[in-house]
Amino acid sequence: MGISFTRHLFEYEAIKSLHEEKNYPIQPMCHFLHVSRSAYYKWLKHPVSPRAYLNTELAQEIRKIYDEHPDMGYRRLDDEISTRYHHKFNDKRILRICRALGIQSTIKHWANSITRRGKRPYHTAKMS
């Protein structure tokens, strides 16, 4: 499982595979796909950054915790990860990884408003 936030990942992989399989020239493919040649070669030389590797490890750990406790949202997952790794990660980073994995808390509350009644209130009183 890989989580990558590389912008043109599919284009880079397509260029690499077409160059290896059919020996197509790289420069016209980069021009056609609107990718700079230097960015492609930089990706080719360093395909996985240390931050992407850490995000992959975090994603595996988040998936493991979420499978045990599906009621946890990204905030509670962040607290759990912080205690296991003894390092504080940003909430937005955990949220981004959760969105990439399709993880959401199973506990959801419908919004109630002060000025209007909620469309689906938490509790409806029974009339007797």
GROMACS .gro file of N, CA, C and O in nm:
model
  512
    1MET      N    1   0.086  -0.117   0.000
    1MET     CA    2   0.000   0.000   0.000
    1MET      C    3   0.090   0.123   0.000
    1MET      O    4   0.179   0.136   0.080
    2GLY      N    5   0.065   0.211  -0.092
    2GLY     CA    6   0.144   0.332  -0.097
    2GLY      C    7   0.057   0.455  -0.098
    2GLY      O    8  -0.043   0.460  -0.167
    3ILE      N    9   0.097   0.551  -0.019
    3ILE     CA   10   0.029   0.680  -0.020
    3ILE      C   11   0.130   0.779  -0.073
    3ILE      O   12   0.235   0.796  -0.016
    4SER      N   13   0.097   0.838  -0.183
    4SER     CA   14   0.188   0.934  -0.242
    4SER      C   15   0.112   1.062  -0.273
    4SER      O   16   0.001   1.056  -0.326
    5PHE      N   17   0.171   1.173  -0.238
    5PHE     CA   18   0.111   1.301  -0.269
    5PHE      C   19   0.190   1.370  -0.380
    5PHE      O   20   0.190   1.490  -0.391
    6THR      N   21   0.258   1.288  -0.461
    6THR     CA   22   0.329   1.341  -0.576
    6THR      C   23   0.227   1.388  -0.678
    6THR      O   24   0.132   1.318  -0.708
    7ARG      N   25   0.252   1.503  -0.733
    7ARG     CA   26   0.152   1.567  -0.817
    7ARG      C   27   0.128   1.494  -0.949
    7ARG      O   28   0.015   1.470  -0.988
    8HIS      N   29   0.232   1.456  -1.020
    8HIS     CA   30   0.219   1.395  -1.152
    8HIS      C   31   0.265   1.250  -1.150
    8HIS      O   32   0.333   1.204  -1.242
    9LEU      N   33   0.227   1.176  -1.049
    9LEU     CA   34   0.276   1.040  -1.032
    9LEU      C   35   0.238   0.950  -1.149
    9LEU      O   36   0.321   0.875  -1.201
   10PHE      N   37   0.114   0.957  -1.196
   10PHE     CA   38   0.070   0.871  -1.305
   10PHE      C   39   0.144   0.905  -1.435
   10PHE      O   40   0.178   0.815  -1.513
   11GLU      N   41   0.170   1.032  -1.458
   11GLU     CA   42   0.242   1.072  -1.577
   11GLU      C   43   0.386   1.019  -1.573
   11GLU      O   44   0.436   0.967  -1.673
   12TYR      N   45   0.451   1.031  -1.455
   12TYR     CA   46   0.588   0.983  -1.443
   12TYR      C   47   0.595   0.833  -1.467
   12TYR      O   48   0.684   0.785  -1.537
   13GLU      N   49   0.501   0.760  -1.409
   13GLU     CA   50   0.502   0.614  -1.426
   13GLU      C   51   0.474   0.575  -1.571
   13GLU      O   52   0.532   0.479  -1.623
   14ALA      N   53   0.386   0.650  -1.638
   14ALA     CA   54   0.357   0.621  -1.778
   14ALA      C   55   0.480   0.648  -1.865
   14ALA      O   56   0.513   0.568  -1.954
   15ILE      N   57   0.548   0.759  -1.840
   15ILE     CA   58   0.669   0.790  -1.916
   15ILE      C   59   0.775   0.683  -1.896
   15ILE      O   60   0.838   0.635  -1.992
   16LYS      N   61   0.791   0.641  -1.771
   16LYS     CA   62   0.893   0.539  -1.741
   16LYS      C   63   0.861   0.407  -1.810
   16LYS      O   64   0.948   0.345  -1.872
   17SER      N   65   0.736   0.364  -1.803
   17SER     CA   66   0.701   0.235  -1.862
   17SER      C   67   0.709   0.239  -2.015
   17SER      O   68   0.757   0.145  -2.078
   18LEU      N   69   0.665   0.349  -2.077
   18LEU     CA   70   0.672   0.358  -2.222
   18LEU      C   71   0.817   0.368  -2.271
   18LEU      O   72   0.850   0.315  -2.378
   19HIS      N   73   0.901   0.432  -2.194
   19HIS     CA   74   1.041   0.440  -2.232
   19HIS      C   75   1.109   0.304  -2.221
   19HIS      O   76   1.190   0.267  -2.307
   20GLU      N   77   1.078   0.231  -2.115
   20GLU     CA   78   1.140   0.100  -2.095
   20GLU      C   79   1.087  -0.004  -2.194
   20GLU      O   80   1.164  -0.084  -2.248
   21GLU      N   81   0.954  -0.005  -2.216
   21GLU     CA   82   0.894  -0.110  -2.300
   21GLU      C   83   0.912  -0.083  -2.449
   21GLU      O   84   0.947  -0.172  -2.526
   22LYS      N   85   0.884   0.040  -2.492
   22LYS     CA   86   0.882   0.069  -2.635
   22LYS      C   87   0.993   0.163  -2.679
   22LYS      O   88   0.999   0.201  -2.795
   23ASN      N   89   1.077   0.203  -2.584
   23ASN     CA   90   1.192   0.288  -2.612
   23ASN      C   91   1.152   0.422  -2.675
   23ASN      O   92   1.218   0.474  -2.764
   24TYR      N   93   1.039   0.479  -2.627
   24TYR     CA   94   0.996   0.610  -2.672
   24TYR      C   95   1.088   0.716  -2.612
   24TYR      O   96   1.134   0.703  -2.499
   25PRO      N   97   1.113   0.826  -2.683
   25PRO     CA   98   1.198   0.932  -2.626
   25PRO      C   99   1.126   1.006  -2.514
   25PRO      O  100   1.005   1.028  -2.518
   26ILE      N  101   1.201   1.046  -2.416
   26ILE     CA  102   1.144   1.104  -2.294
   26ILE      C  103   1.098   1.249  -2.316
   26ILE      O  104   0.991   1.287  -2.270
   27GLN      N  105   1.176   1.328  -2.386
   27GLN     CA  106   1.144   1.469  -2.400
   27GLN      C  107   1.008   1.495  -2.465
   27GLN      O  108   0.929   1.574  -2.413
   28PRO      N  109   0.972   1.431  -2.578
   28PRO     CA  110   0.839   1.455  -2.635
   28PRO      C  111   0.725   1.408  -2.544
   28PRO      O  112   0.620   1.472  -2.538
   29MET      N  113   0.747   1.299  -2.472
   29MET     CA  114   0.642   1.251  -2.380
   29MET      C  115   0.622   1.350  -2.266
   29MET      O  116   0.508   1.377  -2.226
   30CYS      N  117   0.730   1.405  -2.214
   30CYS     CA  118   0.718   1.505  -2.107
   30CYS      C  119   0.644   1.629  -2.158
   30CYS      O  120   0.559   1.684  -2.089
   31HIS      N  121   0.676   1.669  -2.279
   31HIS     CA  122   0.610   1.785  -2.337
   31HIS      C  123   0.461   1.757  -2.359
   31HIS      O  124   0.376   1.842  -2.331
   32PHE      N  125   0.429   1.639  -2.408
   32PHE     CA  126   0.290   1.602  -2.435
   32PHE      C  127   0.207   1.594  -2.307
   32PHE      O  128   0.091   1.633  -2.305
   33LEU      N  129   0.268   1.546  -2.198
   33LEU     CA  130   0.197   1.530  -2.071
   33LEU      C  131   0.209   1.653  -1.980
   33LEU      O  132   0.165   1.649  -1.865
   34HIS      N  133   0.272   1.760  -2.030
   34HIS     CA  134   0.287   1.885  -1.954
   34HIS      C  135   0.363   1.863  -1.823
   34HIS      O  136   0.321   1.908  -1.716
   35VAL      N  137   0.473   1.791  -1.833
   35VAL     CA  138   0.559   1.762  -1.719
   35VAL      C  139   0.699   1.808  -1.757
   35VAL      O  140   0.745   1.784  -1.869
   36SER      N  141   0.766   1.875  -1.664
   36SER     CA  142   0.903   1.917  -1.696
   36SER      C  143   0.996   1.796  -1.691
   36SER      O  144   0.979   1.704  -1.611
   37ARG      N  145   1.093   1.798  -1.780
   37ARG     CA  146   1.186   1.686  -1.789
   37ARG      C  147   1.269   1.674  -1.663
   37ARG      O  148   1.298   1.564  -1.615
   38SER      N  149   1.309   1.788  -1.605
   38SER     CA  150   1.390   1.785  -1.483
   38SER      C  151   1.312   1.725  -1.366
   38SER      O  152   1.368   1.651  -1.285
   39ALA      N  153   1.182   1.755  -1.359
   39ALA     CA  154   1.100   1.696  -1.252
   39ALA      C  155   1.088   1.545  -1.268
   39ALA      O  156   1.091   1.469  -1.170
   40TYR      N  157   1.076   1.500  -1.393
   40TYR     CA  158   1.069   1.357  -1.418
   40TYR      C  159   1.198   1.288  -1.375
   40TYR      O  160   1.195   1.185  -1.308
   41TYR      N  161   1.313   1.345  -1.414
   41TYR     CA  162   1.440   1.283  -1.377
   41TYR      C  163   1.464   1.289  -1.226
   41TYR      O  164   1.524   1.198  -1.169
   42LYS      N  165   1.416   1.393  -1.163
   42LYS     CA  166   1.429   1.401  -1.017
   42LYS      C  167   1.346   1.291  -0.951
   42LYS      O  168   1.391   1.224  -0.859
   43TRP      N  169   1.223   1.269  -1.002
   43TRP     CA  170   1.139   1.162  -0.950
   43TRP      C  171   1.202   1.026  -0.978
   43TRP      O  172   1.197   0.936  -0.894
   44LEU      N  173   1.262   1.011  -1.094
   44LEU     CA  174   1.324   0.885  -1.132
   44LEU      C  175   1.441   0.851  -1.041
   44LEU      O  176   1.460   0.735  -1.003
   45LYS      N  177   1.517   0.953  -1.003
   45LYS     CA  178   1.634   0.930  -0.918
   45LYS      C  179   1.593   0.904  -0.772
   45LYS      O  180   1.653   0.821  -0.706
   46HIS      N  181   1.491   0.973  -0.724
   46HIS     CA  182   1.444   0.958  -0.586
   46HIS      C  183   1.293   0.932  -0.587
   46HIS      O  184   1.215   1.023  -0.561
   47PRO      N  185   1.251   0.809  -0.617
   47PRO     CA  186   1.107   0.785  -0.630
   47PRO      C  187   1.031   0.795  -0.498
   47PRO      O  188   0.914   0.830  -0.498
   48VAL      N  189   1.094   0.764  -0.385
   48VAL     CA  190   1.024   0.769  -0.257
   48VAL      C  191   1.101   0.860  -0.163
   48VAL      O  192   1.217   0.832  -0.130
   49SER      N  193   1.036   0.966  -0.120
   49SER     CA  194   1.101   1.058  -0.026
   49SER      C  195   1.086   1.002   0.116
   49SER      O  196   0.999   0.920   0.143
   50PRO      N  197   1.169   1.048   0.208
   50PRO     CA  198   1.155   1.002   0.347
   50PRO      C  199   1.018   1.038   0.406
   50PRO      O  200   0.962   0.961   0.482
   51ARG      N  201   0.965   1.153   0.367
   51ARG     CA  202   0.833   1.192   0.418
   51ARG      C  203   0.724   1.100   0.364
   51ARG      O  204   0.632   1.061   0.437
   52ALA      N  205   0.733   1.061   0.238
   52ALA     CA  206   0.636   0.968   0.181
   52ALA      C  207   0.648   0.830   0.246
   52ALA      O  208   0.547   0.763   0.269
   53TYR      N  209   0.770   0.790   0.277
   53TYR     CA  210   0.790   0.662   0.347
   53TYR      C  211   0.727   0.667   0.486
   53TYR      O  212   0.660   0.571   0.528
   54LEU      N  213   0.744   0.778   0.558
   54LEU     CA  214   0.682   0.793   0.690
   54LEU      C  215   0.529   0.796   0.679
   54LEU      O  216   0.460   0.738   0.762
   55ASN      N  217   0.478   0.862   0.574
   55ASN     CA  218   0.333   0.863   0.553
   55ASN      C  219   0.279   0.723   0.528
   55ASN      O  220   0.170   0.689   0.574
   56THR      N  221   0.355   0.639   0.458
   56THR     CA  222   0.314   0.501   0.435
   56THR      C  223   0.311   0.423   0.565
   56THR      O  224   0.217   0.347   0.590
   57GLU      N  225   0.412   0.442   0.649
   57GLU     CA  226   0.413   0.377   0.780
   57GLU      C  227   0.295   0.424   0.865
   57GLU      O  228   0.230   0.344   0.932
   58LEU      N  229   0.271   0.555   0.865
   58LEU     CA  230   0.158   0.609   0.940
   58LEU      C  231   0.027   0.554   0.889
   58LEU      O  232  -0.063   0.521   0.967
   59ALA      N  233   0.013   0.540   0.757
   59ALA     CA  234  -0.110   0.487   0.699
   59ALA      C  235  -0.134   0.344   0.743
   59ALA      O  236  -0.247   0.305   0.775
   60GLN      N  237  -0.029   0.263   0.749
   60GLN     CA  238  -0.044   0.126   0.796
   60GLN      C  239  -0.086   0.122   0.942
   60GLN      O  240  -0.172   0.043   0.981
   61GLU      N  241  -0.024   0.208   1.021
   61GLU     CA  242  -0.058   0.213   1.164
   61GLU      C  243  -0.201   0.265   1.185
   61GLU      O  244  -0.275   0.212   1.267
   62ILE      N  245  -0.240   0.366   1.108
   62ILE     CA  246  -0.376   0.420   1.117
   62ILE      C  247  -0.478   0.314   1.078
   62ILE      O  248  -0.580   0.297   1.144
   63ARG      N  249  -0.449   0.239   0.972
   63ARG     CA  250  -0.541   0.133   0.927
   63ARG      C  251  -0.555   0.025   1.034
   63ARG      O  252  -0.664  -0.023   1.061
   64LYS      N  253  -0.443  -0.009   1.099
   64LYS     CA  254  -0.447  -0.112   1.204
   64LYS      C  255  -0.532  -0.065   1.322
   64LYS      O  256  -0.616  -0.140   1.373
   65ILE      N  257  -0.512   0.059   1.365
   65ILE     CA  258  -0.590   0.113   1.477
   65ILE      C  259  -0.737   0.124   1.439
   65ILE      O  260  -0.825   0.091   1.517
   66TYR      N  261  -0.763   0.170   1.317
   66TYR     CA  262  -0.902   0.188   1.273
   66TYR      C  263  -0.975   0.054   1.263
   66TYR      O  264  -1.095   0.047   1.292
   67ASP      N  265  -0.906  -0.051   1.221
   67ASP     CA  266  -0.970  -0.182   1.215
   67ASP      C  267  -1.008  -0.233   1.353
   67ASP      O  268  -1.109  -0.302   1.370
   68GLU      N  269  -0.929  -0.197   1.454
   68GLU     CA  270  -0.962  -0.235   1.592
   68GLU      C  271  -1.074  -0.148   1.649
   68GLU      O  272  -1.160  -0.197   1.723
   69HIS      N  273  -1.074  -0.019   1.617
   69HIS     CA  274  -1.170   0.076   1.671
   69HIS      C  275  -1.229   0.160   1.559
   69HIS      O  276  -1.182   0.272   1.534
   70PRO      N  277  -1.334   0.112   1.491
   70PRO     CA  278  -1.388   0.189   1.378
   70PRO      C  279  -1.465   0.314   1.420
   70PRO      O  280  -1.502   0.394   1.335
   71ASP      N  281  -1.486   0.334   1.549
   71ASP     CA  282  -1.556   0.454   1.593
   71ASP      C  283  -1.463   0.574   1.606
   71ASP      O  284  -1.508   0.685   1.630
   72MET      N  285  -1.334   0.555   1.586
   72MET     CA  286  -1.239   0.665   1.599
   72MET      C  287  -1.234   0.748   1.472
   72MET      O  288  -1.223   0.695   1.362
   73GLY      N  289  -1.238   0.878   1.488
   73GLY     CA  290  -1.219   0.971   1.378
   73GLY      C  291  -1.072   1.012   1.371
   73GLY      O  292  -0.988   0.959   1.444
   74TYR      N  293  -1.042   1.109   1.287
   74TYR     CA  294  -0.901   1.144   1.268
   74TYR      C  295  -0.841   1.209   1.391
   74TYR      O  296  -0.721   1.195   1.418
   75ARG      N  297  -0.922   1.279   1.471
   75ARG     CA  298  -0.866   1.343   1.591
   75ARG      C  299  -0.825   1.240   1.696
   75ARG      O  300  -0.718   1.249   1.755
   76ARG      N  301  -0.911   1.142   1.717
   76ARG     CA  302  -0.877   1.038   1.814
   76ARG      C  303  -0.766   0.948   1.760
   76ARG      O  304  -0.683   0.899   1.837
   77LEU      N  305  -0.764   0.926   1.629
   77LEU     CA  306  -0.654   0.850   1.569
   77LEU      C  307  -0.522   0.924   1.587
   77LEU      O  308  -0.418   0.863   1.613
   78ASP      N  309  -0.526   1.057   1.575
   78ASP     CA  310  -0.406   1.137   1.596
   78ASP      C  311  -0.356   1.123   1.739
   78ASP      O  312  -0.235   1.109   1.762
   79ASP      N  313  -0.446   1.124   1.836
   79ASP     CA  314  -0.405   1.106   1.976
   79ASP      C  315  -0.343   0.969   1.998
   79ASP      O  316  -0.242   0.956   2.067
   80GLU      N  317  -0.402   0.867   1.939
   80GLU     CA  318  -0.351   0.731   1.954
   80GLU      C  319  -0.214   0.716   1.888
   80GLU      O  320  -0.123   0.655   1.944
   81ILE      N  321  -0.197   0.772   1.770
   81ILE     CA  322  -0.068   0.767   1.700
   81ILE      C  323   0.038   0.842   1.780
   81ILE      O  324   0.153   0.797   1.789
   82SER      N  325   0.000   0.955   1.837
   82SER     CA  326   0.096   1.035   1.914
   82SER      C  327   0.147   0.959   2.035
   82SER      O  328   0.265   0.967   2.070
   83THR      N  329   0.060   0.881   2.099
   83THR     CA  330   0.105   0.804   2.216
   83THR      C  331   0.190   0.685   2.174
   83THR      O  332   0.283   0.649   2.245
   84ARG      N  333   0.161   0.625   2.059
   84ARG     CA  334   0.241   0.510   2.015
   84ARG      C  335   0.378   0.552   1.962
   84ARG      O  336   0.477   0.485   1.987
   85TYR      N  337   0.384   0.660   1.887
   85TYR     CA  338   0.510   0.704   1.827
   85TYR      C  339   0.588   0.798   1.917
   85TYR      O  340   0.702   0.829   1.889
   86HIS      N  341   0.525   0.850   2.022
   86HIS     CA  342   0.585   0.949   2.111
   86HIS      C  343   0.632   1.071   2.032
   86HIS      O  344   0.738   1.128   2.058
   87HIS      N  345   0.554   1.107   1.933
   87HIS     CA  346   0.583   1.223   1.849
   87HIS      C  347   0.450   1.281   1.805
   87HIS      O  348   0.360   1.209   1.766
   88LYS      N  349   0.436   1.412   1.811
   88LYS     CA  350   0.311   1.478   1.775
   88LYS      C  351   0.310   1.505   1.625
   88LYS      O  352   0.399   1.570   1.572
   89PHE      N  353   0.208   1.452   1.557
   89PHE     CA  354   0.188   1.480   1.415
   89PHE      C  355   0.075   1.581   1.402
   89PHE      O  356  -0.015   1.586   1.485
   90ASN      N  357   0.078   1.656   1.296
   90ASN     CA  358  -0.024   1.757   1.271
   90ASN      C  359  -0.158   1.690   1.240
   90ASN      O  360  -0.162   1.587   1.172
   91ASP      N  361  -0.266   1.750   1.289
   91ASP     CA  362  -0.399   1.695   1.263
   91ASP      C  363  -0.430   1.688   1.114
   91ASP      O  364  -0.492   1.593   1.066
   92LYS      N  365  -0.385   1.790   1.041
   92LYS     CA  366  -0.413   1.793   0.897
   92LYS      C  367  -0.344   1.679   0.823
   92LYS      O  368  -0.397   1.626   0.726
   93ARG      N  369  -0.227   1.641   0.870
   93ARG     CA  370  -0.156   1.530   0.807
   93ARG      C  371  -0.231   1.399   0.826
   93ARG      O  372  -0.247   1.321   0.733
   94ILE      N  373  -0.278   1.377   0.949
   94ILE     CA  374  -0.356   1.256   0.978
   94ILE      C  375  -0.486   1.259   0.899
   94ILE      O  376  -0.528   1.157   0.843
   95LEU      N  377  -0.550   1.375   0.890
   95LEU     CA  378  -0.673   1.388   0.813
   95LEU      C  379  -0.650   1.357   0.665
   95LEU      O  380  -0.728   1.288   0.602
   96ARG      N  381  -0.540   1.408   0.609
   96ARG     CA  382  -0.507   1.382   0.469
   96ARG      C  383  -0.488   1.233   0.443
   96ARG      O  384  -0.536   1.178   0.344
   97ILE      N  385  -0.419   1.165   0.535
   97ILE     CA  386  -0.396   1.022   0.520
   97ILE      C  387  -0.527   0.946   0.535
   97ILE      O  388  -0.555   0.853   0.459
   98CYS      N  389  -0.611   0.988   0.630
   98CYS     CA  390  -0.741   0.922   0.647
   98CYS      C  391  -0.828   0.940   0.524
   98CYS      O  392  -0.897   0.847   0.482
   99ARG      N  393  -0.825   1.056   0.463
   99ARG     CA  394  -0.903   1.077   0.341
   99ARG      C  395  -0.851   0.992   0.227
   99ARG      O  396  -0.927   0.940   0.146
  100ALA      N  397  -0.718   0.978   0.218
  100ALA     CA  398  -0.660   0.895   0.112
  100ALA      C  399  -0.698   0.748   0.130
  100ALA      O  400  -0.718   0.676   0.034
  101LEU      N  401  -0.711   0.704   0.256
  101LEU     CA  402  -0.748   0.565   0.284
  101LEU      C  403  -0.899   0.544   0.287
  101LEU      O  404  -0.945   0.431   0.293
  102GLY      N  405  -0.976   0.652   0.287
  102GLY     CA  406  -1.121   0.641   0.294
  102GLY      C  407  -1.171   0.608   0.433
  102GLY      O  408  -1.272   0.540   0.449
  103ILE      N  409  -1.100   0.656   0.534
  103ILE     CA  410  -1.136   0.627   0.673
  103ILE      C  411  -1.220   0.740   0.728
  103ILE      O  412  -1.183   0.857   0.718
  104GLN      N  413  -1.335   0.704   0.786
  104GLN     CA  414  -1.421   0.799   0.855
  104GLN      C  415  -1.471   0.734   0.982
  104GLN      O  416  -1.485   0.612   0.989
  105SER      N  417  -1.501   0.814   1.078
  105SER     CA  418  -1.559   0.762   1.201
  105SER      C  419  -1.698   0.708   1.174
  105SER      O  420  -1.772   0.762   1.091
  106THR      N  421  -1.734   0.600   1.243
  106THR     CA  422  -1.868   0.546   1.225
  106THR      C  423  -1.969   0.621   1.310
  106THR      O  424  -2.089   0.606   1.290
  107ILE      N  425  -1.923   0.701   1.404
  107ILE     CA  426  -2.013   0.779   1.487
  107ILE      C  427  -2.028   0.916   1.423
  107ILE      O  428  -1.932   0.993   1.414
  108LYS      N  429  -2.145   0.945   1.376
  108LYS     CA  430  -2.173   1.075   1.315
  108LYS      C  431  -2.295   1.135   1.382
  108LYS      O  432  -2.390   1.065   1.416
  109HIS      N  433  -2.294   1.265   1.400
  109HIS     CA  434  -2.407   1.335   1.459
  109HIS      C  435  -2.462   1.431   1.356
  109HIS      O  436  -2.386   1.500   1.288
  110TRP      N  437  -2.592   1.435   1.346
  110TRP     CA  438  -2.655   1.530   1.256
  110TRP      C  439  -2.654   1.666   1.323
  110TRP      O  440  -2.675   1.678   1.444
  111ALA      N  441  -2.630   1.768   1.246
  111ALA     CA  442  -2.618   1.902   1.300
  111ALA      C  443  -2.754   1.955   1.345
  111ALA      O  444  -2.851   1.949   1.270
  112ASN      N  445  -2.761   2.001   1.466
  112ASN     CA  446  -2.878   2.069   1.517
  112ASN      C  447  -2.845   2.217   1.527
  112ASN      O  448  -2.733   2.255   1.559
  113SER      N  449  -2.941   2.298   1.501
  113SER     CA  450  -2.919   2.441   1.503
  113SER      C  451  -2.997   2.502   1.619
  113SER      O  452  -3.096   2.446   1.665
  114ILE      N  453  -2.952   2.616   1.664
  114ILE     CA  454  -3.022   2.684   1.773
  114ILE      C  455  -3.145   2.756   1.719
  114ILE      O  456  -3.249   2.758   1.783
  115THR      N  457  -3.134   2.812   1.600
  115THR     CA  458  -3.244   2.891   1.548
  115THR      C  459  -3.345   2.808   1.468
  115THR      O  460  -3.460   2.847   1.455
  116ARG      N  461  -3.304   2.694   1.416
  116ARG     CA  462  -3.395   2.607   1.342
  116ARG      C  463  -3.391   2.468   1.401
  116ARG      O  464  -3.290   2.426   1.456
  117ARG      N  465  -3.500   2.396   1.385
  117ARG     CA  466  -3.501   2.257   1.432
  117ARG      C  467  -3.416   2.172   1.340
  117ARG      O  468  -3.408   2.197   1.221
  118GLY      N  469  -3.351   2.072   1.396
  118GLY     CA  470  -3.273   1.981   1.316
  118GLY      C  471  -3.362   1.893   1.229
  118GLY      O  472  -3.471   1.855   1.270
  119LYS      N  473  -3.316   1.861   1.109
  119LYS     CA  474  -3.394   1.775   1.020
  119LYS      C  475  -3.399   1.633   1.075
  119LYS      O  476  -3.498   1.564   1.060
  120ARG      N  477  -3.293   1.591   1.137
  120ARG     CA  478  -3.286   1.460   1.199
  120ARG      C  479  -3.234   1.476   1.341
  120ARG      O  480  -3.113   1.463   1.366
  121PRO      N  481  -3.318   1.506   1.435
  121PRO     CA  482  -3.268   1.532   1.572
  121PRO      C  483  -3.216   1.404   1.635
  121PRO      O  484  -3.252   1.293   1.596
  122TYR      N  485  -3.132   1.421   1.737
  122TYR     CA  486  -3.076   1.306   1.808
  122TYR      C  487  -3.187   1.231   1.879
  122TYR      O  488  -3.191   1.109   1.882
  123HIS      N  489  -3.277   1.305   1.939
  123HIS     CA  490  -3.380   1.246   2.023
  123HIS      C  491  -3.513   1.308   1.988
  123HIS      O  492  -3.527   1.430   1.984
  124THR      N  493  -3.611   1.228   1.965
  124THR     CA  494  -3.746   1.278   1.936
  124THR      C  495  -3.835   1.234   2.050
  124THR      O  496  -3.844   1.116   2.083
  125ALA      N  497  -3.903   1.330   2.111
  125ALA     CA  498  -3.993   1.299   2.224
  125ALA      C  499  -4.117   1.229   2.171
  125ALA      O  500  -4.170   1.261   2.066
  126LYS      N  501  -4.161   1.128   2.248
  126LYS     CA  502  -4.283   1.055   2.209
  126LYS      C  503  -4.404   1.127   2.266
  126LYS      O  504  -4.405   1.170   2.380
  127MET      N  505  -4.505   1.140   2.185
  127MET     CA  506  -4.629   1.202   2.228
  127MET      C  507  -4.719   1.092   2.285
  127MET      O  508  -4.734   0.986   2.227
  128SER      N  509  -4.779   1.118   2.401
  128SER     CA  510  -4.867   1.017   2.457
  128SER      C  511  -5.008   1.066   2.469
  128SER      O  512  -5.045   1.173   2.448
   0.00000   0.00000   0.00000
